[in-house]
Tab-separated table of N, CA and C in Angstrom:
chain	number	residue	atom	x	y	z
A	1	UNK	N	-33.676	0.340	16.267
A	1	UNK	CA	-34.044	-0.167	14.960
A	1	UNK	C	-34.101	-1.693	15.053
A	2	UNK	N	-34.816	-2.320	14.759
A	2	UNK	CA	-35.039	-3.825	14.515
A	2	UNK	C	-34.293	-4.328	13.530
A	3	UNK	N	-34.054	-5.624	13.861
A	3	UNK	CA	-33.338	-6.541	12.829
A	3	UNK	C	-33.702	-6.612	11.287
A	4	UNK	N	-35.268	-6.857	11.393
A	4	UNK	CA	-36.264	-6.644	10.042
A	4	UNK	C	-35.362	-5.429	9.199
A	5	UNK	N	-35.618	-4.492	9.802
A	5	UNK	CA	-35.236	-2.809	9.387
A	5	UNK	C	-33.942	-2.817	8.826
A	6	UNK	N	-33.301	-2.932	9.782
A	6	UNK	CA	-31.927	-3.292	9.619
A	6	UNK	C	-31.221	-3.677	8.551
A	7	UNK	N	-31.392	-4.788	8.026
A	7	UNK	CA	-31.604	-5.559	7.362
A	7	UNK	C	-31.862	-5.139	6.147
A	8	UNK	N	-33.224	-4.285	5.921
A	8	UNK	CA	-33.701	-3.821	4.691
A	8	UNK	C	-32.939	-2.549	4.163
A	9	UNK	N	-32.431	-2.198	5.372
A	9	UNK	CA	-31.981	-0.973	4.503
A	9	UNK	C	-30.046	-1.468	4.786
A	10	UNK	N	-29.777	-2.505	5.233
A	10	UNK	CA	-27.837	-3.014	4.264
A	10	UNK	C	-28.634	-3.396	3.204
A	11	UNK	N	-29.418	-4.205	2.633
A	11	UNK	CA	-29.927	-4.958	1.653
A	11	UNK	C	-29.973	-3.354	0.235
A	12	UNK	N	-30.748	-2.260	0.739
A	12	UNK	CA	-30.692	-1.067	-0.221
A	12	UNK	C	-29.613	-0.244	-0.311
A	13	UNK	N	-28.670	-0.442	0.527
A	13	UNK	CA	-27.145	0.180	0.708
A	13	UNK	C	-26.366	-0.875	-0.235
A	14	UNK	N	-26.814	-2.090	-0.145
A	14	UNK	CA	-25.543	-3.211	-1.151
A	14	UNK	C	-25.826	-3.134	-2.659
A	15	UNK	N	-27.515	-2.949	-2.774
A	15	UNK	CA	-28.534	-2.642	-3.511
A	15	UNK	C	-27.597	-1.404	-4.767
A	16	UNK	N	-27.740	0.116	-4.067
A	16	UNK	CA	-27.638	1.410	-4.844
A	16	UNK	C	-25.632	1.106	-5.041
A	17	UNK	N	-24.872	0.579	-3.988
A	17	UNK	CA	-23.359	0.872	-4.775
A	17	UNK	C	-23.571	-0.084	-5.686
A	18	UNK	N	-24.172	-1.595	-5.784
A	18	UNK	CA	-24.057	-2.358	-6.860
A	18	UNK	C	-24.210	-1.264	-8.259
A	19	UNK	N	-25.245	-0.587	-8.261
A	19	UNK	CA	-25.849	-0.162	-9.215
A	19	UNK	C	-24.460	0.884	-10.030
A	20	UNK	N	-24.062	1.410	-8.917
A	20	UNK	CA	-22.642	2.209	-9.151
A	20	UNK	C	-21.623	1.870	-9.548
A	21	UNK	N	-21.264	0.454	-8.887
A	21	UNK	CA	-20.197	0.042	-9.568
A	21	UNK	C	-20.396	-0.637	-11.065
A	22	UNK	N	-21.800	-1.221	-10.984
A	22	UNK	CA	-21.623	-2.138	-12.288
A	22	UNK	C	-21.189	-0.722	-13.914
A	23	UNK	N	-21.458	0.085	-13.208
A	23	UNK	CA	-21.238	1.030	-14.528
A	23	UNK	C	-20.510	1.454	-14.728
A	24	UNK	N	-19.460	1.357	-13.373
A	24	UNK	CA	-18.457	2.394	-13.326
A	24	UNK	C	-16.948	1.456	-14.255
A	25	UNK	N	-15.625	2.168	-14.360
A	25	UNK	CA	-14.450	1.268	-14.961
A	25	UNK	C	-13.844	0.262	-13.677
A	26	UNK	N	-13.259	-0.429	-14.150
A	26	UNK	CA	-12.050	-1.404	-13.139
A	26	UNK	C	-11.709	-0.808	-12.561
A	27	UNK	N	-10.561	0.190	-13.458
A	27	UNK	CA	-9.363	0.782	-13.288
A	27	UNK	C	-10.042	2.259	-12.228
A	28	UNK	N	-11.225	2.604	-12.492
A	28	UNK	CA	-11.770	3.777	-11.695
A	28	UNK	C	-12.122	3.073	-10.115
A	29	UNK	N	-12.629	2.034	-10.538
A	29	UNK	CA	-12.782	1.161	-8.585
A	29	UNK	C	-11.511	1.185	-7.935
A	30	UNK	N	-10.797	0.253	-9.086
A	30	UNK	CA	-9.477	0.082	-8.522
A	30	UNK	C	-8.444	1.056	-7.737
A	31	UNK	N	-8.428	2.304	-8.635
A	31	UNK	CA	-7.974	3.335	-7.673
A	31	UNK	C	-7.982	4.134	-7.297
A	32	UNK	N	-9.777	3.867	-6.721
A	32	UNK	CA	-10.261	4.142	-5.373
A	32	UNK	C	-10.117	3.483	-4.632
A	33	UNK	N	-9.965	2.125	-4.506
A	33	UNK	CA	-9.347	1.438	-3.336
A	33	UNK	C	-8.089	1.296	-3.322
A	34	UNK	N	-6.954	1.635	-3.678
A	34	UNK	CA	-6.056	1.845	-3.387
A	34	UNK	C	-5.611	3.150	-2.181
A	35	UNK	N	-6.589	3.458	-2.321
A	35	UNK	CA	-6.670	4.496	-0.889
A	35	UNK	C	-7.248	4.464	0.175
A	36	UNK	N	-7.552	3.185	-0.024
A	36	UNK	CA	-8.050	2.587	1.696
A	36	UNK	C	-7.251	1.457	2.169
A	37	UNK	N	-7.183	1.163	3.499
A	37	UNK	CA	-6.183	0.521	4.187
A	37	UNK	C	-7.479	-0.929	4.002
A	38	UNK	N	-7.114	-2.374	3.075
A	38	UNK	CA	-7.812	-2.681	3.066
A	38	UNK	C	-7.600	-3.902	3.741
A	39	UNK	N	-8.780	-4.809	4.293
A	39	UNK	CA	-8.440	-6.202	5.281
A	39	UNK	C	-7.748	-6.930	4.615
A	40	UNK	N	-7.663	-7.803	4.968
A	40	UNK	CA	-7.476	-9.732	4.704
A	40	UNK	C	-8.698	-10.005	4.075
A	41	UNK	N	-8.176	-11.005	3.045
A	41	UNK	CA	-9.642	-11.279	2.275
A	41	UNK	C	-9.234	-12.345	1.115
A	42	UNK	N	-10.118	-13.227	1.084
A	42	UNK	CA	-9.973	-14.247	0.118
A	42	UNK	C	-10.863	-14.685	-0.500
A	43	UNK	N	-10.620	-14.902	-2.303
A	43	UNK	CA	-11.123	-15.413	-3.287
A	43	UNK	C	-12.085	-16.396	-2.570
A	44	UNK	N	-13.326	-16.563	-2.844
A	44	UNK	CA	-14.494	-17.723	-2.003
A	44	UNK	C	-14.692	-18.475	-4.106
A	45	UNK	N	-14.847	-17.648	-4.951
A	45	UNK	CA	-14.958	-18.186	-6.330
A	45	UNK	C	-13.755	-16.882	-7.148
A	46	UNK	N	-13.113	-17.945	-8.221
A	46	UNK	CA	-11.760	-16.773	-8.496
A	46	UNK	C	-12.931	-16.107	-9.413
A	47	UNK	N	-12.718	-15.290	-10.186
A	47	UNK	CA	-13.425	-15.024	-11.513
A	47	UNK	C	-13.236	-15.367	-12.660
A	48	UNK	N	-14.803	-15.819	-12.813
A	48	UNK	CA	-14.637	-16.929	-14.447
A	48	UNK	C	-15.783	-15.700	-15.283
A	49	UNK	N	-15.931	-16.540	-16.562
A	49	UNK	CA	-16.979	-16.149	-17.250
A	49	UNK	C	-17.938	-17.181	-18.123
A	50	UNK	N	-18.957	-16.574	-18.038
A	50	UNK	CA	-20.369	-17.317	-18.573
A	50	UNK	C	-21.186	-16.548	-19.843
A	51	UNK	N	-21.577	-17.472	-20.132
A	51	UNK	CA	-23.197	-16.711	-20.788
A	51	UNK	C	-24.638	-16.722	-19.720
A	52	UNK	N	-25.435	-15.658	-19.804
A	52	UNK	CA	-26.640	-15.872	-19.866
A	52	UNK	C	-27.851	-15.361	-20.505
A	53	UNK	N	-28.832	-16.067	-20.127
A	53	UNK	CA	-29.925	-15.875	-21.067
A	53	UNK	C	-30.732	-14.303	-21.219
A	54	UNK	N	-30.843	-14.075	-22.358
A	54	UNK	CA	-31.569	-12.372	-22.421
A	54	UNK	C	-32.838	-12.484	-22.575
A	55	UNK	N	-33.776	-12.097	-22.110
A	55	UNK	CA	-35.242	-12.418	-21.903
A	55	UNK	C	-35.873	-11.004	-22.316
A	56	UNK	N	-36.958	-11.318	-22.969
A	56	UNK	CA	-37.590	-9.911	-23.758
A	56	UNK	C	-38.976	-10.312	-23.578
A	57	UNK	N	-39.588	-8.711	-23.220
A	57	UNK	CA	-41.271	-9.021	-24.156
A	57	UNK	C	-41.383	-8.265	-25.068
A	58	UNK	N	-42.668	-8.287	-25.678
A	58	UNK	CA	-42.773	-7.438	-26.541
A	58	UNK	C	-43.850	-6.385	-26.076
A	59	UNK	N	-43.643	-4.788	-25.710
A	59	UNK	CA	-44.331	-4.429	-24.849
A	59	UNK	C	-43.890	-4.082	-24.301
A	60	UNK	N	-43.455	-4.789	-23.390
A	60	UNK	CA	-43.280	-4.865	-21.477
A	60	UNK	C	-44.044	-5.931	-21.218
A	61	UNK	N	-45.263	-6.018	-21.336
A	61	UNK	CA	-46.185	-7.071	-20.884
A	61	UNK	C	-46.556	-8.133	-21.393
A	62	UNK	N	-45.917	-8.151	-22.819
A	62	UNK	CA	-46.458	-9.735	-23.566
A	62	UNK	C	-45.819	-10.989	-23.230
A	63	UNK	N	-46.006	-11.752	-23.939
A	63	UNK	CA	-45.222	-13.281	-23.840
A	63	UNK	C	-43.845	-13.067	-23.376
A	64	UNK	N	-42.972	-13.726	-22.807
A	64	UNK	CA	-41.333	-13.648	-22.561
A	64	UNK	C	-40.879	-14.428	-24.019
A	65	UNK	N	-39.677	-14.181	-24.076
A	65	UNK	CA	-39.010	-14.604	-25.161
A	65	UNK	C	-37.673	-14.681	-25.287
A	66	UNK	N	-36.960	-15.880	-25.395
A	66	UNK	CA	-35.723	-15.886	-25.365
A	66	UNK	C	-34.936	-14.514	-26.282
A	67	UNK	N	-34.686	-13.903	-26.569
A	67	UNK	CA	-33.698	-12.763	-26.693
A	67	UNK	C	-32.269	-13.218	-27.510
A	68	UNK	N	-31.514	-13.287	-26.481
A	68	UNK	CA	-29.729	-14.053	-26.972
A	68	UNK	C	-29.427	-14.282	-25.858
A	69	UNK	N	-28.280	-14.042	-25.987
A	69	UNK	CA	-27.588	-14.442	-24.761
A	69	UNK	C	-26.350	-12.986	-24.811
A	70	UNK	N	-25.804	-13.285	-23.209
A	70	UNK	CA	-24.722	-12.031	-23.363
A	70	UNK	C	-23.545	-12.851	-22.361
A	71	UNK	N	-22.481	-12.252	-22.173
A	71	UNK	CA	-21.407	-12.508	-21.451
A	71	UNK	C	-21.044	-11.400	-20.440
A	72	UNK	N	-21.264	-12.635	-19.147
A	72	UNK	CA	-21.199	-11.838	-17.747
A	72	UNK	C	-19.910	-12.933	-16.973
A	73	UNK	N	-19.564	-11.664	-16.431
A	73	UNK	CA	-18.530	-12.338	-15.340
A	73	UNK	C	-18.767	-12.375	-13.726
A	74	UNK	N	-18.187	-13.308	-13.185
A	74	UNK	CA	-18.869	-13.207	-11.763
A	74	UNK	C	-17.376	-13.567	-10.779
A	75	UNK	N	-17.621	-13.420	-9.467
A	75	UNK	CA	-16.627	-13.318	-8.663
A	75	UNK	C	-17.318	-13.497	-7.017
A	76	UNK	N	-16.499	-13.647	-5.871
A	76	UNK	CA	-16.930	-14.027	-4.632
A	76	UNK	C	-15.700	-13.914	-4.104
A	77	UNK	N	-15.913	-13.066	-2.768
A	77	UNK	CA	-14.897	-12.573	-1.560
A	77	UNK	C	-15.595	-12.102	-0.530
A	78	UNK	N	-14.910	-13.578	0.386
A	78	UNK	CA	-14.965	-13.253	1.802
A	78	UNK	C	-13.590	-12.460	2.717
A	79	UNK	N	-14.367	-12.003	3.324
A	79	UNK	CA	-13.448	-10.524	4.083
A	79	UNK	C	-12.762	-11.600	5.206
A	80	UNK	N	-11.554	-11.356	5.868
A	80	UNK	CA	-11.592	-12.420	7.121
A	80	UNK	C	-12.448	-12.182	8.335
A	81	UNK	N	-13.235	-10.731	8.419
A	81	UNK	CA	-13.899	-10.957	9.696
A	81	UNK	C	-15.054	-11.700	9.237
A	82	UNK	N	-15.885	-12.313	7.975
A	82	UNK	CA	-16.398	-13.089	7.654
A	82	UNK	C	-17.565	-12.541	6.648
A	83	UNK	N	-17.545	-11.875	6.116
A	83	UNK	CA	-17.891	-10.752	5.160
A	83	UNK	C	-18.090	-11.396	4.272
A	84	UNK	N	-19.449	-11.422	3.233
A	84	UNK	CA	-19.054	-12.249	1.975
A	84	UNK	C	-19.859	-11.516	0.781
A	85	UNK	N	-19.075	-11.040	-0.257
A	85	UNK	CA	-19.515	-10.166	-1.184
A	85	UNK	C	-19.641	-10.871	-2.634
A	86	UNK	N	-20.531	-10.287	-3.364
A	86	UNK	CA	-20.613	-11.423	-4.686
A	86	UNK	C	-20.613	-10.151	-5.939
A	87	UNK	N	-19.856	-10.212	-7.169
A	87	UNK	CA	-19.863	-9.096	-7.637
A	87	UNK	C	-20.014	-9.882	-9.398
A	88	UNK	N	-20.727	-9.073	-9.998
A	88	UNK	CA	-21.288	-9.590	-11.464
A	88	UNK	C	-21.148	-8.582	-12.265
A	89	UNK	N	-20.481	-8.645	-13.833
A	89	UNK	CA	-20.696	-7.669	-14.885
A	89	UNK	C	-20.529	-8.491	-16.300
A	90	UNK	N	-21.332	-7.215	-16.782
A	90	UNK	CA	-21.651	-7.404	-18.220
A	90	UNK	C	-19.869	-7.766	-18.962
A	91	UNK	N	-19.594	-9.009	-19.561
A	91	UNK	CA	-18.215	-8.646	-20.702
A	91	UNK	C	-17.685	-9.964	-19.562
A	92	UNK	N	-16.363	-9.744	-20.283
A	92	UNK	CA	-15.483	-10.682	-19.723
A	92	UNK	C	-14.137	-9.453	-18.695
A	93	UNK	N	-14.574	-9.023	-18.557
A	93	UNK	CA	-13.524	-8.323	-17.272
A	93	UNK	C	-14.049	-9.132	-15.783
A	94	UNK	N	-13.033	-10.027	-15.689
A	94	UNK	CA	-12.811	-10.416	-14.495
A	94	UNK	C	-11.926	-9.732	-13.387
A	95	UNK	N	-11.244	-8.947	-13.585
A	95	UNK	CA	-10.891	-8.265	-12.074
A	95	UNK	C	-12.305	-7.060	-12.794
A	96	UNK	N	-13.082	-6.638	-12.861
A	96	UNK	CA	-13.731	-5.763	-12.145
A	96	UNK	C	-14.769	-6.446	-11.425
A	97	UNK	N	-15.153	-7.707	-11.880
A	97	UNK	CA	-16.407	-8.997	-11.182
A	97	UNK	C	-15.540	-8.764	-9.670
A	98	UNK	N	-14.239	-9.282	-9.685
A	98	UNK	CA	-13.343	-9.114	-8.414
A	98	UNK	C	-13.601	-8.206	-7.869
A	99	UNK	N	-13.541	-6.999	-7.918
A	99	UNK	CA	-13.832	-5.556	-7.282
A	99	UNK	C	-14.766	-5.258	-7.164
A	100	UNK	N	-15.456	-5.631	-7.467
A	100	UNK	CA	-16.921	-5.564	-7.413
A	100	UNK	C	-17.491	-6.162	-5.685
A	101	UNK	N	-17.254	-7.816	-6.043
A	101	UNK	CA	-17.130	-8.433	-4.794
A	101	UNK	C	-16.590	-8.173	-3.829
A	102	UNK	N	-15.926	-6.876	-4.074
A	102	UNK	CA	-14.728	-6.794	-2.367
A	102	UNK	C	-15.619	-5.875	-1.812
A	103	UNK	N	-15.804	-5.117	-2.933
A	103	UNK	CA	-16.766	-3.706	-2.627
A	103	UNK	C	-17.788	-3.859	-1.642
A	104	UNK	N	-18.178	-5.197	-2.376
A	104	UNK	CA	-19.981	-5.634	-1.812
A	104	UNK	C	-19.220	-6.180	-0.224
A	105	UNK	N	-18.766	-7.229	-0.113
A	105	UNK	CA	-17.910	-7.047	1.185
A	105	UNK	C	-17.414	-5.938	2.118
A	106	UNK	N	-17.084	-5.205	1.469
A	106	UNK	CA	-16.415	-4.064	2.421
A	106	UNK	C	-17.679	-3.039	2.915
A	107	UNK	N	-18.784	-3.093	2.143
A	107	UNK	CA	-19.912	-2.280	2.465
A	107	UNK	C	-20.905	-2.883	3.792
A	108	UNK	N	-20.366	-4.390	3.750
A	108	UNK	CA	-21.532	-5.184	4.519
A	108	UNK	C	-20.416	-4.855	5.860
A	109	UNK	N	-19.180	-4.695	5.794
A	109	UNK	CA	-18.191	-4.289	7.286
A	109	UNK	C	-18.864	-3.230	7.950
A	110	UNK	N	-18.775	-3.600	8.999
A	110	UNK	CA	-19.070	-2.458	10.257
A	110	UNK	C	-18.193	-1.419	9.986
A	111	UNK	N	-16.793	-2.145	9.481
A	111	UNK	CA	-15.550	-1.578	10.413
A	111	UNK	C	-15.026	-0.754	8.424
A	112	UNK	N	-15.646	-1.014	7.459
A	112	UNK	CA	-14.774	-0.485	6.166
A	112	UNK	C	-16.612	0.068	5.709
A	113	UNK	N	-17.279	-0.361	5.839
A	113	UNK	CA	-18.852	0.054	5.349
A	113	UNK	C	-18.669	1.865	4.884
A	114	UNK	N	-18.354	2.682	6.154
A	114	UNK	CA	-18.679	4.066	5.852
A	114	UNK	C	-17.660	4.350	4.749
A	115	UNK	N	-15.699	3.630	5.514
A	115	UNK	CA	-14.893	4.447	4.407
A	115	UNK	C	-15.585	3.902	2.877
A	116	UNK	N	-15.758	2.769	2.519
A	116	UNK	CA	-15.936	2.339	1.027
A	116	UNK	C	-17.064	3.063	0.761
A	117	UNK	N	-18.371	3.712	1.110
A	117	UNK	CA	-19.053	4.557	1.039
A	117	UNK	C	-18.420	6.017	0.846
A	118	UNK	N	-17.668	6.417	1.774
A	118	UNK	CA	-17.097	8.042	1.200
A	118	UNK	C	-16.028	7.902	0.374
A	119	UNK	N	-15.121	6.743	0.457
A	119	UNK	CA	-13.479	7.303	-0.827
A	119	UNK	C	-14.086	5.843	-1.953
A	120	UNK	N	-15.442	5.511	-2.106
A	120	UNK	CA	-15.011	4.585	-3.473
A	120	UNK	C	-16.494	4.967	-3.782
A	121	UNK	N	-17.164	5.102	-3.348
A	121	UNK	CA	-18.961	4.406	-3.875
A	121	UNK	C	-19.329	6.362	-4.095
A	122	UNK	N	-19.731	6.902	-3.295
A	122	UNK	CA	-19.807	8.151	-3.413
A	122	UNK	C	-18.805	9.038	-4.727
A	123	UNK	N	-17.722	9.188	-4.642
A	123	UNK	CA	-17.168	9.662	-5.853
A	123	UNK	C	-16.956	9.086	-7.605
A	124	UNK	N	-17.701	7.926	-7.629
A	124	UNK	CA	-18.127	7.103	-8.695
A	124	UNK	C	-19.508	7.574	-8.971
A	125	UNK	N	-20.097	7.858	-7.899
A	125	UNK	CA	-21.682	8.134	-7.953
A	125	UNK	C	-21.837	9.149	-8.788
A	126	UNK	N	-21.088	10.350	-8.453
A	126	UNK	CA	-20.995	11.538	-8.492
A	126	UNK	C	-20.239	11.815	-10.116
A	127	UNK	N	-19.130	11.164	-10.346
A	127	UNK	CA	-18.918	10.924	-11.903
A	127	UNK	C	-19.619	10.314	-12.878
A	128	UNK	N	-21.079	9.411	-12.388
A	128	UNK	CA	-21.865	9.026	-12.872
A	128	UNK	C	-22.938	9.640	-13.573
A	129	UNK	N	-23.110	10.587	-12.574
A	129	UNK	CA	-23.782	11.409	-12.733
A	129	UNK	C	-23.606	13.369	-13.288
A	130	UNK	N	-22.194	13.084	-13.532
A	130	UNK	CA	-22.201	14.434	-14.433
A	130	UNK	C	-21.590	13.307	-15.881
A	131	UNK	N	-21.272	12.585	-15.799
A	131	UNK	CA	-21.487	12.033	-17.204
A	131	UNK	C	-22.499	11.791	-18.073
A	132	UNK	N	-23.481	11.336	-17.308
A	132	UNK	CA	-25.515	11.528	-17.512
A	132	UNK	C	-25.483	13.263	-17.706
A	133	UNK	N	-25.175	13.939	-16.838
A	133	UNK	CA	-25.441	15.390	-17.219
A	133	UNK	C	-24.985	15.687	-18.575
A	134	UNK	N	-23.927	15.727	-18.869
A	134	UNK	CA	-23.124	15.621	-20.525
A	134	UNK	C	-23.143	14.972	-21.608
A	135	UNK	N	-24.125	13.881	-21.385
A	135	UNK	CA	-24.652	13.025	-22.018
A	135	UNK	C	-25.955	13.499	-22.122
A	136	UNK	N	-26.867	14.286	-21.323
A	136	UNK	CA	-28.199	14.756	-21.499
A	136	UNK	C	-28.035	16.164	-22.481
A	137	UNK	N	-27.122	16.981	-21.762
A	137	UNK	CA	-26.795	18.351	-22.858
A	137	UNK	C	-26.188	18.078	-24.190
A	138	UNK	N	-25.442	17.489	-24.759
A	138	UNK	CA	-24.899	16.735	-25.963
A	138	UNK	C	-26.230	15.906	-26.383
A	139	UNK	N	-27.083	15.532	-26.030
A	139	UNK	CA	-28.261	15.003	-26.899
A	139	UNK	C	-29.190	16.223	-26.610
A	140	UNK	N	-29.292	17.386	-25.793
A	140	UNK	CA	-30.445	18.128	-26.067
A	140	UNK	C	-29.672	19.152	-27.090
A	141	UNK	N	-28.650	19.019	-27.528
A	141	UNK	CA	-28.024	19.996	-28.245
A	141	UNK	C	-28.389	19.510	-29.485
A	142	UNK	N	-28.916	18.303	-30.086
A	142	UNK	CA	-29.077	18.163	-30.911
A	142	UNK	C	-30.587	17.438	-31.375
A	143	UNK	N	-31.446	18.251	-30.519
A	143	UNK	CA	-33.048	18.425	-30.456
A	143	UNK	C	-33.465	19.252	-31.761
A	144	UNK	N	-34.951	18.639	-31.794
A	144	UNK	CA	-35.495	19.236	-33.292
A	144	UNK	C	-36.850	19.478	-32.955
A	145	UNK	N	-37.444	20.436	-33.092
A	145	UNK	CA	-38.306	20.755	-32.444
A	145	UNK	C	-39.640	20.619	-33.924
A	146	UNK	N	-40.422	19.772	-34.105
A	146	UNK	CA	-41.273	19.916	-35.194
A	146	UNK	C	-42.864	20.239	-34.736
A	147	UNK	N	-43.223	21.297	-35.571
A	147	UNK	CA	-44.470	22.093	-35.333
A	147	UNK	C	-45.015	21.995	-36.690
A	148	UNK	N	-46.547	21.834	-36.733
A	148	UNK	CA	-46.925	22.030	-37.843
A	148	UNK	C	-47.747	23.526	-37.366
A	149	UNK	N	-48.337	23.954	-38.784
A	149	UNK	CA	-48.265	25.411	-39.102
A	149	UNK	C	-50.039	25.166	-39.941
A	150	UNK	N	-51.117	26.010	-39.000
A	150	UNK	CA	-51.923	25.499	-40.187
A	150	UNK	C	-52.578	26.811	-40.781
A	151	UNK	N	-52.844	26.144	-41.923
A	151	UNK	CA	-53.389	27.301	-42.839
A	151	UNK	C	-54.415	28.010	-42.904
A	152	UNK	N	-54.058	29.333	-42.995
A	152	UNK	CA	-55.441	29.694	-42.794
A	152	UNK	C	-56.683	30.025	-43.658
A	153	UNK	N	-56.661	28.907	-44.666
A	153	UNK	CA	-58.301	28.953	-45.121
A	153	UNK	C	-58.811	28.635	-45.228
A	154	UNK	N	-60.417	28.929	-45.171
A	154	UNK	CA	-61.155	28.145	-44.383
A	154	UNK	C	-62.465	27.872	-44.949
């Protein structure tokens, strides 16, 4: 496999757990990693919080438009073998921005990549997704089916 390659697909591996964790709880990351033997690793930015800007069209395709604003938190951890993970969420929870970042670190490891893939990223995935399931049956349970009826004369 080439470097190019390579490359593209850690980039879609850092890519799909981001997507997992940003949805998932703290306290649900959190202990999932408590069950991994985890490195040495240090704060590169502690976690603060910000605003940023919400951008809208109207459409999809019209003009952009300032929106509001929302509150995101952010965080940065380097692993000591030199690992460096950057982790962002919606709100002011700063240890999950933290966990987030270790995550993204521990996925880019040779040596923690698979475990944080099978005991943290995978079983979040998977609660993600029967919560979407229960969330799809609880709204089709309350479907309305409207037909019109036409008359017959003519």
């Amino acid at each position: 496999m080439d470097q190019v390659t390579q490359h593209n697909n850690q980039q879609a591996q850092r890519r799909a757990a981001m997507a997992v964790l940003a949805q998932a709880e703290a306290g649900e990351i959190a202990a999932r990693l408590r069950n991994l033997a985890l490195p040495a690793h240090q704060d590169l930015r502690a976690p603060e919080s910000g605003l940023v800007m919400l951008r809208g069209r109207v459409g999809g395709d019209g003009a952009p438009f300032n929106l509001g604003e929302a509150t995101v938190s952010r965080a940065a951890v380097r692993l000591a073998s030199g690992e460096v993970g950057f982790g962002y969420t919606l709100g002011r929870d700063g240890d999950k921005a933290r966990l987030i970042a270790l995550c993204d670190a521990l996925v880019q490891s040779r040596d923690h990549g698979g475990a944080v893939e099978r005991g943290v990223i995978a079983p979040l995935r998977e609660q993600l997704m029967i919560r979407r399931k229960q969330a799809a049956v609880e709204t089709a349970a309350t479907k309305v089916d409207f037909y019109t009826m036409v008359r017959g004369e003519g």
